[in-house]
GROMACS .gro file of N, CA and C in nm:
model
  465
    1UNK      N    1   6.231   1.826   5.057
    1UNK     CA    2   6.143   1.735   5.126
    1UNK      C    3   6.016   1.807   5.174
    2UNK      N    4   6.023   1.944   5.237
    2UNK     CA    5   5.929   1.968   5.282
    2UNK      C    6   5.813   2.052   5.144
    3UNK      N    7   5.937   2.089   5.078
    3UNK     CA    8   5.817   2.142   4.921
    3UNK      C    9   5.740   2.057   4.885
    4UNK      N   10   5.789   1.913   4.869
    4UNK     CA   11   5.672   1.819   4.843
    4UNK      C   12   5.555   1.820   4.917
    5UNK      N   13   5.551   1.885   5.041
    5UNK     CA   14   5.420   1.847   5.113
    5UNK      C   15   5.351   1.967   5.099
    6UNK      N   16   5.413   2.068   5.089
    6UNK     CA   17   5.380   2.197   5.017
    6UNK      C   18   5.407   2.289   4.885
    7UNK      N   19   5.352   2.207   4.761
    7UNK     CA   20   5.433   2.206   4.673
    7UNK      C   21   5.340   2.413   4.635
    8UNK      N   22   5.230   2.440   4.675
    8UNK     CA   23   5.209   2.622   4.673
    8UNK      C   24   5.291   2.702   4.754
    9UNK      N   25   5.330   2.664   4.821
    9UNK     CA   26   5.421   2.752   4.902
    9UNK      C   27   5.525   2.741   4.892
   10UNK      N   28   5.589   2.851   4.923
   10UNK     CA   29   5.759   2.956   4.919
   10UNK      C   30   5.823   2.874   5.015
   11UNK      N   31   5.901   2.787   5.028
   11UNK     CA   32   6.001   2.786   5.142
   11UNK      C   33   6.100   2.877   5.163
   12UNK      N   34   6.044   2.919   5.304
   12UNK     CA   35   6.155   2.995   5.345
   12UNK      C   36   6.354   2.916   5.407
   13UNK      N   37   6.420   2.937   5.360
   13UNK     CA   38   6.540   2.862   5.402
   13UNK      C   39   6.660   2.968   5.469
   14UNK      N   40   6.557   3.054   5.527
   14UNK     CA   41   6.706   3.190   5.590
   14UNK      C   42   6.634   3.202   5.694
   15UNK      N   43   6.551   3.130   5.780
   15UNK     CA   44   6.530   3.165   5.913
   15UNK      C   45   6.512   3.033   5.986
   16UNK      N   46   6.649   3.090   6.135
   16UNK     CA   47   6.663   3.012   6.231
   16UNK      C   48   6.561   2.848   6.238
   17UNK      N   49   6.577   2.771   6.315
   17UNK     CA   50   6.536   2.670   6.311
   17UNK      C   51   6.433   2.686   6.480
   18UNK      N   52   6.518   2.729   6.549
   18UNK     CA   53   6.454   2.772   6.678
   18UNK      C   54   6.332   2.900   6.675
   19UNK      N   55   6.391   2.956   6.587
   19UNK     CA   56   6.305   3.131   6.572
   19UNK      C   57   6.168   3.076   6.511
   20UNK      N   58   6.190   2.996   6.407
   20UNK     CA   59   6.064   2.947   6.331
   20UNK      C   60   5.991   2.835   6.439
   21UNK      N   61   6.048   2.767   6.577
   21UNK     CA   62   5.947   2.728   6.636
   21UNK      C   63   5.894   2.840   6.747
   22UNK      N   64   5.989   2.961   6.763
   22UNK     CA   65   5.932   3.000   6.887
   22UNK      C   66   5.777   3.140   6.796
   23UNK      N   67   5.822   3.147   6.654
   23UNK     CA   68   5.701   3.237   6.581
   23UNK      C   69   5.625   3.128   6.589
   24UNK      N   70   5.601   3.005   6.556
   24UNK     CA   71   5.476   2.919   6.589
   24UNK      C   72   5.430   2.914   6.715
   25UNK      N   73   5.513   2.933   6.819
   25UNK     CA   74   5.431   2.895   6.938
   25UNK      C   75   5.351   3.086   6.945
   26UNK      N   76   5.420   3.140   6.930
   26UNK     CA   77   5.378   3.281   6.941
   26UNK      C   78   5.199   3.291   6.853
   27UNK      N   79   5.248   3.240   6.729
   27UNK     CA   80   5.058   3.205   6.692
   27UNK      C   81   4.955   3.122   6.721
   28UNK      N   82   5.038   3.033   6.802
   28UNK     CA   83   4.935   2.946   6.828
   28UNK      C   84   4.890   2.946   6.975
   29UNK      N   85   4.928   3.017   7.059
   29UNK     CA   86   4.960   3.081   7.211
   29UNK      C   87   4.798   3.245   7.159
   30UNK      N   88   4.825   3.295   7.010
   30UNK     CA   89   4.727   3.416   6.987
   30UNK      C   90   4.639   3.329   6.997
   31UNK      N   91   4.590   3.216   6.877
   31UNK     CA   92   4.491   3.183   6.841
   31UNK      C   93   4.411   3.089   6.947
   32UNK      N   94   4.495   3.076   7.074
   32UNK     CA   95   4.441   2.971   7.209
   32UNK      C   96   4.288   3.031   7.260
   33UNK      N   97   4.355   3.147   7.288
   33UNK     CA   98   4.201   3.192   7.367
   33UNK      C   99   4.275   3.204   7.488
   34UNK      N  100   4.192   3.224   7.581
   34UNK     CA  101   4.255   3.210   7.731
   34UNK      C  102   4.296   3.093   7.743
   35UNK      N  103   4.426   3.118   7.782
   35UNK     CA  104   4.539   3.006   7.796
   35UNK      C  105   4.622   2.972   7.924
   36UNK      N  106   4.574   2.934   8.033
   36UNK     CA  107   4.669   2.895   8.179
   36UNK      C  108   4.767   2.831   8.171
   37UNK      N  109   4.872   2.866   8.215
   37UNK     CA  110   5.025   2.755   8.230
   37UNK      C  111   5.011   2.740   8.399
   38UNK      N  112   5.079   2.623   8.415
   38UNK     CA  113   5.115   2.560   8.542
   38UNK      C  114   5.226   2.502   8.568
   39UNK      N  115   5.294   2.562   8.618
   39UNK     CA  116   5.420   2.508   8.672
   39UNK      C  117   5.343   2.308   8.743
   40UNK      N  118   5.408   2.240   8.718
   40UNK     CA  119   5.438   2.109   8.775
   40UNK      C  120   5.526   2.026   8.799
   41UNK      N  121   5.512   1.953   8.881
   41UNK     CA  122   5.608   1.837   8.952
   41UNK      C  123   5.670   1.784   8.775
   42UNK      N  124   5.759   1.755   8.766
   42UNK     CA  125   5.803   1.675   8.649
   42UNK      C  126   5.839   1.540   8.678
   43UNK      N  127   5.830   1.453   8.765
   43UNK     CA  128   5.857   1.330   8.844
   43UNK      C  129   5.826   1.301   8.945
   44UNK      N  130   5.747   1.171   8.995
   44UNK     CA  131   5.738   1.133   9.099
   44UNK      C  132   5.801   1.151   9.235
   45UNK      N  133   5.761   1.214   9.350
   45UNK     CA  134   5.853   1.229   9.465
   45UNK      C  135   5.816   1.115   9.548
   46UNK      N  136   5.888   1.028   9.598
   46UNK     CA  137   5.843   0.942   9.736
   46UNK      C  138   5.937   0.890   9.775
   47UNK      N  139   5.936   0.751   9.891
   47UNK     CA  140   5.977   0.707   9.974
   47UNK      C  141   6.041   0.603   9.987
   48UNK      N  142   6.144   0.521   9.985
   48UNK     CA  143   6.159   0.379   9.976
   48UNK      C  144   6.073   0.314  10.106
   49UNK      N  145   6.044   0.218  10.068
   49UNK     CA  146   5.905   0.121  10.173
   49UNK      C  147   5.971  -0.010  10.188
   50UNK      N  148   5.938  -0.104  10.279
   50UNK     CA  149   6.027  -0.227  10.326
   50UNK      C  150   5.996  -0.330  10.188
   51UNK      N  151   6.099  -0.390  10.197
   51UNK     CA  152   6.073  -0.422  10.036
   51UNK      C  153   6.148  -0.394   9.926
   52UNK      N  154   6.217  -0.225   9.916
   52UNK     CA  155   6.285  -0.147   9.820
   52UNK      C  156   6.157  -0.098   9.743
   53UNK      N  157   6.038  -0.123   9.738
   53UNK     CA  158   5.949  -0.074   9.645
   53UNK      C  159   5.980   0.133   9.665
   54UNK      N  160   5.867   0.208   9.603
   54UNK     CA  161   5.878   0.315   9.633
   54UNK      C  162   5.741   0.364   9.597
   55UNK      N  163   5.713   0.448   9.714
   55UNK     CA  164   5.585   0.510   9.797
   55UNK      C  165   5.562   0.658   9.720
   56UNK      N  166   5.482   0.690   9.665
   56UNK     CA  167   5.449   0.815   9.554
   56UNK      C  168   5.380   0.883   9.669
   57UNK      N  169   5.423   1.010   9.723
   57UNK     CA  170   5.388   1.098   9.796
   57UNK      C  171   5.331   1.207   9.722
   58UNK      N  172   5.434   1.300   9.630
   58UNK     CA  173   5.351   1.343   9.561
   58UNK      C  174   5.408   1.330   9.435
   59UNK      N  175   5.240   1.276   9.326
   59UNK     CA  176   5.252   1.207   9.199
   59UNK      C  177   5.320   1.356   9.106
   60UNK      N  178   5.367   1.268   9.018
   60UNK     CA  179   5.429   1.407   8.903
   60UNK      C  180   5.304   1.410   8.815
   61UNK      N  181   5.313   1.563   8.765
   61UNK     CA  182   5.255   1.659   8.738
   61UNK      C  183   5.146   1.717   8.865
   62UNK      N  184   5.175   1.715   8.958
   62UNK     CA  185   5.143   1.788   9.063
   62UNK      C  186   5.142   1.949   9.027
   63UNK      N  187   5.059   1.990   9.025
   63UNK     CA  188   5.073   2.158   9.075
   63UNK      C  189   5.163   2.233   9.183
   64UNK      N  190   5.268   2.344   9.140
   64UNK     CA  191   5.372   2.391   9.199
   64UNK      C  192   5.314   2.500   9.255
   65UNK      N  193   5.288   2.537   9.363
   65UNK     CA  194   5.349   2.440   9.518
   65UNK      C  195   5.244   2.355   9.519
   66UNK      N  196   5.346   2.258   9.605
   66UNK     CA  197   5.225   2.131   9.643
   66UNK      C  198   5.240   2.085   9.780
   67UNK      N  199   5.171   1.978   9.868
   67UNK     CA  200   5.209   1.922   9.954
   67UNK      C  201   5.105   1.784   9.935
   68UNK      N  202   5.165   1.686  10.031
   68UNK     CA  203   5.095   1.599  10.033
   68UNK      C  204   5.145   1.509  10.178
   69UNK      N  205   5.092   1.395  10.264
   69UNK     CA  206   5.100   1.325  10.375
   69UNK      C  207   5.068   1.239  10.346
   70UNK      N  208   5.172   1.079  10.405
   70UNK     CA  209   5.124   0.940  10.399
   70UNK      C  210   5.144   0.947  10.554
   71UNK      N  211   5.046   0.809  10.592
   71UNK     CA  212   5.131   0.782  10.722
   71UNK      C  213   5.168   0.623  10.668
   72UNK      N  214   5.277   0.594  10.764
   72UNK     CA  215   5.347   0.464  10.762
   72UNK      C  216   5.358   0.402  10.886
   73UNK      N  217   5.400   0.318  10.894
   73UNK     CA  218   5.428   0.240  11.045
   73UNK      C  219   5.547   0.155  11.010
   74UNK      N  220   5.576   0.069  11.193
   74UNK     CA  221   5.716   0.027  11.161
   74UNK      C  222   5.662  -0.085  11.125
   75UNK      N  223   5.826  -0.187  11.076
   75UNK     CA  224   5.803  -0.319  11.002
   75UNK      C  225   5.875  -0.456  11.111
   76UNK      N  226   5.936  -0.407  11.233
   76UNK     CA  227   5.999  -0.456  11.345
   76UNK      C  228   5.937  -0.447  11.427
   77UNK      N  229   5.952  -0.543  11.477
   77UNK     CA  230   5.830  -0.516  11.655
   77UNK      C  231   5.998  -0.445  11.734
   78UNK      N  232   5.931  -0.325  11.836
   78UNK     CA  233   6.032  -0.282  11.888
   78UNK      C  234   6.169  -0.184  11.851
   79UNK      N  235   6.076  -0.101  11.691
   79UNK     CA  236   6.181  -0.065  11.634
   79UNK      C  237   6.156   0.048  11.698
   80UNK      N  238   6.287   0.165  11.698
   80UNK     CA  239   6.239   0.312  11.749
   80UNK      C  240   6.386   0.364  11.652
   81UNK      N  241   6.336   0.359  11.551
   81UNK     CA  242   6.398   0.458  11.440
   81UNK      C  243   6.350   0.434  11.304
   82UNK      N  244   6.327   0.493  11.234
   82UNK     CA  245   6.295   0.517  11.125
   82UNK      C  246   6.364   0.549  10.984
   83UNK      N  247   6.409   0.543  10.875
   83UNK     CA  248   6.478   0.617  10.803
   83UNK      C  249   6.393   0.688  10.673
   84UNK      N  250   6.360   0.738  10.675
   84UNK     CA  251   6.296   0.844  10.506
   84UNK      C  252   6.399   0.845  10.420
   85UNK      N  253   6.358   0.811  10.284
   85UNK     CA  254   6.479   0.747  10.155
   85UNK      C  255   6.396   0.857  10.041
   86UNK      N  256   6.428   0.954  10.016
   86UNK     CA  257   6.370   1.032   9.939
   86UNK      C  258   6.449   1.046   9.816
   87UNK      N  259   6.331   0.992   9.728
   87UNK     CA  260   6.337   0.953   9.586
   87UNK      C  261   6.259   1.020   9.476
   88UNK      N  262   6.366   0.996   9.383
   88UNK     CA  263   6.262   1.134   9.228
   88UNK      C  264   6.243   1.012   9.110
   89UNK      N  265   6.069   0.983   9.069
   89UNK     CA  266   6.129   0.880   8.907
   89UNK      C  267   6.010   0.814   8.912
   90UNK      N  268   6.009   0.732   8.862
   90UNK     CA  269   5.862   0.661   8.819
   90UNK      C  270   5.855   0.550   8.810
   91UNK      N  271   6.012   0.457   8.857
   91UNK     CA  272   6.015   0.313   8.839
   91UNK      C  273   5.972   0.274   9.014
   92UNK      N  274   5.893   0.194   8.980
   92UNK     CA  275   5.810   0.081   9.086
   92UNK      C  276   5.936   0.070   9.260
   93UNK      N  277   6.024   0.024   9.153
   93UNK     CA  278   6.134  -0.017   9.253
   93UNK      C  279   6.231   0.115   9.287
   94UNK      N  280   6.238   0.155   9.437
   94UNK     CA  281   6.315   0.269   9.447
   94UNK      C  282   6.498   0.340   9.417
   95UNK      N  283   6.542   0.207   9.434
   95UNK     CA  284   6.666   0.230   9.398
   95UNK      C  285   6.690   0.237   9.223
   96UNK      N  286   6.636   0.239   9.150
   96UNK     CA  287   6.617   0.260   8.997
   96UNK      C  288   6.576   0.439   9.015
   97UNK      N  289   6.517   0.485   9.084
   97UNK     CA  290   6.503   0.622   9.086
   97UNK      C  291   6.638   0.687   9.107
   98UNK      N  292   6.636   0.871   9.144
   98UNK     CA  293   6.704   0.917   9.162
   98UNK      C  294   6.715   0.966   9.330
   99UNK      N  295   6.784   0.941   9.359
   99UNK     CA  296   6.802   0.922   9.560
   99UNK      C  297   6.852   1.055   9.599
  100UNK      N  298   6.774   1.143   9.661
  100UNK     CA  299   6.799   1.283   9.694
  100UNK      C  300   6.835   1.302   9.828
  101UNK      N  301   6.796   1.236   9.893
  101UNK     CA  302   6.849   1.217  10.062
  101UNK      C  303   6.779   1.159  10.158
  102UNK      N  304   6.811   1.187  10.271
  102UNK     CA  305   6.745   1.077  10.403
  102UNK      C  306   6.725   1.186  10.535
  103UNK      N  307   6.605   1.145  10.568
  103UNK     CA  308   6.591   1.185  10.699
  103UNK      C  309   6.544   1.090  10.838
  104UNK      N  310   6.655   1.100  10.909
  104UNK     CA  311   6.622   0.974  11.041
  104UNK      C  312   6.548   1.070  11.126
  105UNK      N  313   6.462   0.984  11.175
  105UNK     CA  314   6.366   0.992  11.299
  105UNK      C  315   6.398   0.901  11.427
  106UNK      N  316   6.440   0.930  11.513
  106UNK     CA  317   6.474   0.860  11.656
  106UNK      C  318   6.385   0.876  11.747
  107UNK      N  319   6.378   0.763  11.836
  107UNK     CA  320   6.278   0.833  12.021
  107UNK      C  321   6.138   0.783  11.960
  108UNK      N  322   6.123   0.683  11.855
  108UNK     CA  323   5.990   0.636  11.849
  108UNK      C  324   5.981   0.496  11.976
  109UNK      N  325   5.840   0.548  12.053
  109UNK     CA  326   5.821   0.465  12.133
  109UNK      C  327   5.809   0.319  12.083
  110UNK      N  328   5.923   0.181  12.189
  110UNK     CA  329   5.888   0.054  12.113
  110UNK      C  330   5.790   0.028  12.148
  111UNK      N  331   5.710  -0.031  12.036
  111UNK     CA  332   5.596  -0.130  12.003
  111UNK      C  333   5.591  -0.214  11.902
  112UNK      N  334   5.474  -0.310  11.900
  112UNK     CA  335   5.497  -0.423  11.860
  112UNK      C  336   5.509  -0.401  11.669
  113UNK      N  337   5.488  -0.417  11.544
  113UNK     CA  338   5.536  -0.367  11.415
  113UNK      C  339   5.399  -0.369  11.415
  114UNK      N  340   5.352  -0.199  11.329
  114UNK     CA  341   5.248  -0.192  11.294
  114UNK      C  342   5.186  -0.084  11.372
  115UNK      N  343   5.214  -0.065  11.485
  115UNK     CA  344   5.121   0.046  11.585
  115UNK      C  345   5.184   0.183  11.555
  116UNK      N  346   5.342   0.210  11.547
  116UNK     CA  347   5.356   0.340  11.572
  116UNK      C  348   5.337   0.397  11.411
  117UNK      N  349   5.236   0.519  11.412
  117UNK     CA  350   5.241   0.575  11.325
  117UNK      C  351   5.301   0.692  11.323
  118UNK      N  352   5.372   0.724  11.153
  118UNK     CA  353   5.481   0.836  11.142
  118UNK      C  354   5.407   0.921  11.016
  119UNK      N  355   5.344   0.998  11.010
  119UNK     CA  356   5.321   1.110  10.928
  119UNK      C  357   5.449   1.171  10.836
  120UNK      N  358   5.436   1.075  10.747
  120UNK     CA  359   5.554   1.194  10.657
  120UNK      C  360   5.475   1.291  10.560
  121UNK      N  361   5.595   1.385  10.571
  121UNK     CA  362   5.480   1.514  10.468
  121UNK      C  363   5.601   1.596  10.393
  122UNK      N  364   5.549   1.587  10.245
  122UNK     CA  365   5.642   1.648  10.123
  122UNK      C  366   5.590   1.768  10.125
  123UNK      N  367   5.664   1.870  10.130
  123UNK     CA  368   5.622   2.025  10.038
  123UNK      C  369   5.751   2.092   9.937
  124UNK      N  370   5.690   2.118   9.838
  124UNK     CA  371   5.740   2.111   9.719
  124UNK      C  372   5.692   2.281   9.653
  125UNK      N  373   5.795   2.414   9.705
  125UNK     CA  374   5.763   2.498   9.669
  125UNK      C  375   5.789   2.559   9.516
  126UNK      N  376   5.769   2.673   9.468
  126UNK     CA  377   5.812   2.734   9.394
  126UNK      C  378   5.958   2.787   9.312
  127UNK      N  379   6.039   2.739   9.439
  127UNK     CA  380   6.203   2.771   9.400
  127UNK      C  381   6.232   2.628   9.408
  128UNK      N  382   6.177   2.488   9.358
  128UNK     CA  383   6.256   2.357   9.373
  128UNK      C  384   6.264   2.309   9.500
  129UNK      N  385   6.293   2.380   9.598
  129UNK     CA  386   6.288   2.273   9.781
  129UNK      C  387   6.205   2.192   9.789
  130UNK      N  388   6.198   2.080   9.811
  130UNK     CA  389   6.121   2.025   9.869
  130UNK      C  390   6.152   1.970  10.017
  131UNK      N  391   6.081   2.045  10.137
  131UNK     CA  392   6.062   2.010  10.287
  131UNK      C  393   5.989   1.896  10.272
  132UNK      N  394   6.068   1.758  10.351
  132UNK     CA  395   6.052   1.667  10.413
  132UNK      C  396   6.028   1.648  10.543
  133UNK      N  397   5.949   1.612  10.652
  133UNK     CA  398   5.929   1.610  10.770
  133UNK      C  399   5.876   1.468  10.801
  134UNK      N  400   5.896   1.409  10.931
  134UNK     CA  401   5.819   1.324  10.975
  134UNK      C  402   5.774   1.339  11.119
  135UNK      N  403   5.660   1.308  11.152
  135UNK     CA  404   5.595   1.302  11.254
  135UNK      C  405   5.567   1.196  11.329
  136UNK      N  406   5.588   1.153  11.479
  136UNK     CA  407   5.518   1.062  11.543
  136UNK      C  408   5.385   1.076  11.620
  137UNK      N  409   5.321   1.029  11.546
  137UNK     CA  410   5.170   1.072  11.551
  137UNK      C  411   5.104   1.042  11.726
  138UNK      N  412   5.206   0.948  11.775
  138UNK     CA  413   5.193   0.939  11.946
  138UNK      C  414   5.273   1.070  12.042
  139UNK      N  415   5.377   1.120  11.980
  139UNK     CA  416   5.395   1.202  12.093
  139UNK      C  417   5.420   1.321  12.039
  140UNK      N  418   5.391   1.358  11.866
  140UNK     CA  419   5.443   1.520  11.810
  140UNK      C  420   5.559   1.507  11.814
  141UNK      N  421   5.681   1.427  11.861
  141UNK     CA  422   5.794   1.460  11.751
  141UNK      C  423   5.782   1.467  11.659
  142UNK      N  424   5.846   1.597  11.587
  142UNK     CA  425   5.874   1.576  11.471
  142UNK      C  426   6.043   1.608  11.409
  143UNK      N  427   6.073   1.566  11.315
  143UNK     CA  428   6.163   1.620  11.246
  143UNK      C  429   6.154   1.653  11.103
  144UNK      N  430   6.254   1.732  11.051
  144UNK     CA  431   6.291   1.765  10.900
  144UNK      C  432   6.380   1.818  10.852
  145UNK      N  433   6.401   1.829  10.697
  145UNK     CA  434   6.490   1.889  10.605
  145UNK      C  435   6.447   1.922  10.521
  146UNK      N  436   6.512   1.991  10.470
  146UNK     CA  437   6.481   2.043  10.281
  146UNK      C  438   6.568   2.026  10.196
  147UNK      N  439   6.527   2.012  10.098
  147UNK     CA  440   6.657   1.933   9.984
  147UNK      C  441   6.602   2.031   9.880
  148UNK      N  442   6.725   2.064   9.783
  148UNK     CA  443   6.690   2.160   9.689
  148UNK      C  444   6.732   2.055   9.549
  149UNK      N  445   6.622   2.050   9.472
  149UNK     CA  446   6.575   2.015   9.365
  149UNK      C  447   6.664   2.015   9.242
  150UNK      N  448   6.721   2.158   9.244
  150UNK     CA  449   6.744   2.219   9.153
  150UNK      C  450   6.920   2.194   9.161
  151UNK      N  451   6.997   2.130   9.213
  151UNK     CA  452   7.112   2.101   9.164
  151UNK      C  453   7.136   1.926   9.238
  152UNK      N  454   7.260   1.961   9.164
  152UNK     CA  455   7.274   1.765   9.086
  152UNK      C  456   7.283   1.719   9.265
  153UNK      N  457   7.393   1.760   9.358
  153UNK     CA  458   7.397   1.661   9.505
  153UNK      C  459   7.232   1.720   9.585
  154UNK      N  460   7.139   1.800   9.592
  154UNK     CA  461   7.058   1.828   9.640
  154UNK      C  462   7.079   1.950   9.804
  155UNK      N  463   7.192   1.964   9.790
  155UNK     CA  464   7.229   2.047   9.874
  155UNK      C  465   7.206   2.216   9.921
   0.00000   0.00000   0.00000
């Protein structure tokens, strides 16, 4: 099959299948020129939002390390807790993603839905963690966790 498309040339049929792609990348990596690699996000990180939708904190292909901050507010008049639903994936709706964990926030002052604002903030280092935190932008509580990326429960 492939002689037909090269009916001057020798097929070679005694070398690896892998070896013969990693000698192509090896020439074509010479013939680049200056060539930068970047580690990146490979999937969407964010938030479930009232609704079930899901909140893109930081978009995939992000540059490794990254960080990024939304703020949010509550959806209850009088609520004083919060929950962070931290999600990996690219579908619209959050529970179709992959659900990595939760972080509650308590001791938000009640007010009416809409006033208290909560600073959440993703950082997404070099070894897979990504630190989750949230902030109440009225009094500096804050809280957080870190969830590690890199195995299947996030633990």
């Amino acid at each position: 099959m492939v002689a037909d498309y090269f009916p001057d040339q020798r097929i070679f049929k005694d070398i690896h299948p892998d070896e013969a792609i990693a000698i192509g990348a090896g020439l074509m990596a010479q013939n680049a020129g200056e060539l930068t690699v970047a580690d990146v996000i490979a999937l969407d990180l964010g938030t479930e939002v009232w609704g079930g939708g899901m909140t893109v904190i930081l978009p995939r292909f992000s540059k490794v390390p990254s960080s990024a901050e939304k703020v949010f507010t509550t959806t209850v008049d009088f609520q004083t807790r919060i929950s962070v639903m931290v999600y990996e994936g690219t579908d619209p709706v959050a529970k179709n993603n992959r659900f990595w964990g939760r972080l509650l926030m308590t001791g938000i002052q009640p007010a009416l839905a809409g006033f208290p604002k909560i600073a959440v903030t993703y950082e997404y280092d070099h070894f897979g963690i990504l630190k989750v935190s949230a902030k109440d932008l009225a009094t500096d509580s804050t809280v957080e966790t870190s969830i590690n990326l890199n195995v299947p429960n996030g633990s």
